[in-house]
Amino acid sequence: QVQLVESGGGLVQAGGSLRLSCAASGSISINVMGWYRQAPGKQRELVASITRGASTNYADSVKGRFTISRDNAKHTVYLQMNSLKPEDTAVYFCNVDRVWTVGLTWEYDLWGQGTQVTVSS
């Protein structure tokens, strides 16, 4: 019953910034939240993840440029993307690994529908 909805994608020039949001409706408590991306013709990859206690990790390709954060009260995870490159162009997906729902059940490995990020040269 939990639904992940991403927002904030769009078209931006190289060097620009975007802020992605992912809200998890129907949730009470969420374990790890993360952002993945899939570029045209490429495999889906982990971009960044964050634990409930705010411990983070990043792909080497985005370290120093992207920042992941979360608001546990709002059940929302964010990805601030700065200094964007054309290589960042992809569909970005929100993911949670485990969530305790308002229906008092556990749900695992949930995905949003994705939001398109396009970075032009």
mmCIF file of C-alpha atoms in Angstrom:
data_model
loop_
_atom_site.group_PDB
_atom_site.id
_atom_site.type_symbol
_atom_site.label_atom_id
_atom_site.label_comp_id
_atom_site.label_asym_id
_atom_site.label_seq_id
_atom_site.Cartn_x
_atom_site.Cartn_y
_atom_site.Cartn_z
ATOM 1 C CA GLN A 1 0.000 0.000 0.000
ATOM 2 C CA VAL A 2 3.008 2.306 0.169
ATOM 3 C CA GLN A 3 3.490 4.409 -2.930
ATOM 4 C CA LEU A 4 6.670 6.249 -3.914
ATOM 5 C CA VAL A 5 6.234 9.359 -6.024
ATOM 6 C CA GLU A 6 9.233 11.198 -7.449
ATOM 7 C CA SER A 7 9.265 14.811 -8.552
ATOM 8 C CA GLY A 8 11.705 17.513 -9.538
ATOM 9 C CA GLY A 9 13.170 16.160 -12.742
ATOM 10 C CA GLY A 10 13.514 18.209 -15.873
ATOM 11 C CA LEU A 11 15.826 19.659 -18.473
ATOM 12 C CA VAL A 12 18.881 21.586 -17.360
ATOM 13 C CA GLN A 13 22.095 22.799 -18.940
ATOM 14 C CA ALA A 14 25.439 21.342 -17.960
ATOM 15 C CA GLY A 15 26.618 22.936 -14.746
ATOM 16 C CA GLY A 16 23.099 23.514 -13.516
ATOM 17 C CA SER A 17 21.210 22.067 -10.579
ATOM 18 C CA LEU A 18 18.074 20.103 -9.839
ATOM 19 C CA ARG A 19 16.486 18.892 -6.635
ATOM 20 C CA LEU A 20 14.589 15.609 -6.689
ATOM 21 C CA SER A 21 12.025 14.604 -4.098
ATOM 22 C CA CYS A 22 10.433 11.273 -3.315
ATOM 23 C CA ALA A 23 7.494 11.008 -0.949
ATOM 24 C CA ALA A 24 6.412 7.659 0.476
ATOM 25 C CA SER A 25 2.700 7.738 1.146
ATOM 26 C CA GLY A 26 1.157 5.245 3.511
ATOM 27 C CA SER A 27 4.334 4.771 5.507
ATOM 28 C CA ILE A 28 5.100 4.983 9.200
ATOM 29 C CA SER A 29 8.795 4.139 9.352
ATOM 30 C CA ILE A 30 11.310 3.614 6.556
ATOM 31 C CA ASN A 31 14.708 1.958 6.714
ATOM 32 C CA VAL A 32 17.090 2.831 3.866
ATOM 33 C CA MET A 33 16.028 5.228 1.116
ATOM 34 C CA GLY A 34 17.967 5.630 -2.067
ATOM 35 C CA TRP A 35 18.156 7.017 -5.554
ATOM 36 C CA TYR A 36 18.998 4.947 -8.605
ATOM 37 C CA ARG A 37 19.276 5.971 -12.209
ATOM 38 C CA GLN A 38 19.146 4.316 -15.581
ATOM 39 C CA ALA A 39 20.622 6.034 -18.607
ATOM 40 C CA PRO A 40 19.690 5.082 -22.172
ATOM 41 C CA GLY A 41 21.275 1.774 -23.074
ATOM 42 C CA LYS A 42 22.814 1.336 -19.629
ATOM 43 C CA GLN A 43 22.149 -0.705 -16.524
ATOM 44 C CA ARG A 44 20.385 0.786 -13.537
ATOM 45 C CA GLU A 45 22.875 1.958 -10.924
ATOM 46 C CA LEU A 46 22.819 3.213 -7.364
ATOM 47 C CA VAL A 47 23.395 6.950 -7.133
ATOM 48 C CA ALA A 48 23.084 7.541 -3.403
ATOM 49 C CA SER A 49 21.471 6.057 -0.329
ATOM 50 C CA ILE A 50 20.705 7.187 3.187
ATOM 51 C CA THR A 51 19.802 5.315 6.354
ATOM 52 C CA ARG A 52 17.173 6.371 8.835
ATOM 53 C CA GLY A 53 19.997 7.704 10.998
ATOM 54 C CA ALA A 54 21.273 9.811 8.063
ATOM 55 C CA SER A 55 24.346 7.796 7.168
ATOM 56 C CA THR A 56 24.988 8.278 3.444
ATOM 57 C CA ASN A 57 26.879 6.739 0.587
ATOM 58 C CA TYR A 58 27.388 7.865 -2.996
ATOM 59 C CA ALA A 59 28.493 6.536 -6.302
ATOM 60 C CA ASP A 60 31.983 7.740 -7.139
ATOM 61 C CA SER A 61 30.665 9.487 -10.218
ATOM 62 C CA VAL A 62 28.459 11.847 -8.188
ATOM 63 C CA LYS A 63 30.445 12.280 -5.000
ATOM 64 C CA GLY A 64 31.015 15.939 -4.262
ATOM 65 C CA ARG A 65 28.252 17.022 -6.615
ATOM 66 C CA PHE A 66 25.110 15.330 -5.261
ATOM 67 C CA THR A 67 23.711 15.383 -1.738
ATOM 68 C CA ILE A 68 21.079 12.993 -0.430
ATOM 69 C CA SER A 69 18.950 13.865 2.580
ATOM 70 C CA ARG A 70 15.705 12.781 4.202
ATOM 71 C CA ASP A 71 12.919 14.056 6.390
ATOM 72 C CA ASN A 72 11.632 11.172 8.462
ATOM 73 C CA ALA A 73 8.582 13.075 9.682
ATOM 74 C CA LYS A 74 7.539 13.698 6.081
ATOM 75 C CA HIS A 75 8.639 10.262 4.825
ATOM 76 C CA THR A 76 10.523 11.991 2.060
ATOM 77 C CA VAL A 77 13.983 11.650 0.549
ATOM 78 C CA TYR A 78 15.724 14.316 -1.523
ATOM 79 C CA LEU A 79 18.570 14.416 -3.969
ATOM 80 C CA GLN A 80 20.240 17.756 -4.538
ATOM 81 C CA MET A 81 22.151 17.572 -7.811
ATOM 82 C CA ASN A 82 24.693 20.278 -8.549
ATOM 83 C CA SER A 83 27.242 20.715 -11.318
ATOM 84 C CA LEU A 84 25.225 18.445 -13.549
ATOM 85 C CA LYS A 85 26.884 16.801 -16.524
ATOM 86 C CA PRO A 86 25.403 15.323 -19.691
ATOM 87 C CA GLU A 87 26.476 11.937 -18.328
ATOM 88 C CA ASP A 88 23.940 12.402 -15.521
ATOM 89 C CA THR A 89 21.086 12.184 -18.016
ATOM 90 C CA ALA A 90 18.859 9.304 -16.937
ATOM 91 C CA VAL A 91 15.585 8.317 -15.397
ATOM 92 C CA TYR A 92 16.000 8.613 -11.651
ATOM 93 C CA PHE A 93 14.154 6.160 -9.422
ATOM 94 C CA CYS A 94 13.417 6.327 -5.729
ATOM 95 C CA ASN A 95 13.775 3.139 -3.700
ATOM 96 C CA VAL A 96 13.144 2.021 -0.141
ATOM 97 C CA ASP A 97 14.359 -1.285 1.191
ATOM 98 C CA ARG A 98 11.906 -1.788 4.049
ATOM 99 C CA VAL A 99 8.913 0.155 5.332
ATOM 100 C CA TRP A 100 6.418 -0.245 8.141
ATOM 101 C CA THR A 101 3.092 0.833 6.673
ATOM 102 C CA VAL A 102 -0.001 2.537 8.035
ATOM 103 C CA GLY A 103 -1.728 -0.791 7.443
ATOM 104 C CA LEU A 104 0.636 -2.300 10.030
ATOM 105 C CA THR A 105 2.486 -4.466 7.554
ATOM 106 C CA TRP A 106 6.054 -4.684 6.281
ATOM 107 C CA GLU A 107 6.825 -3.930 2.652
ATOM 108 C CA TYR A 108 10.178 -4.431 0.952
ATOM 109 C CA ASP A 109 12.137 -3.191 -2.054
ATOM 110 C CA LEU A 110 9.676 -0.615 -3.333
ATOM 111 C CA TRP A 111 10.265 1.570 -6.385
ATOM 112 C CA GLY A 112 8.846 4.771 -7.728
ATOM 113 C CA GLN A 113 7.908 5.268 -11.364
ATOM 114 C CA GLY A 114 10.917 7.455 -12.066
ATOM 115 C CA THR A 115 11.532 11.040 -13.047
ATOM 116 C CA GLN A 116 13.463 12.104 -16.135
ATOM 117 C CA VAL A 117 16.601 14.205 -15.772
ATOM 118 C CA THR A 118 18.104 15.528 -18.977
ATOM 119 C CA VAL A 119 21.340 17.515 -18.987
ATOM 120 C CA SER A 120 22.222 19.309 -22.196
ATOM 121 C CA SER A 121 25.707 20.313 -23.312
#
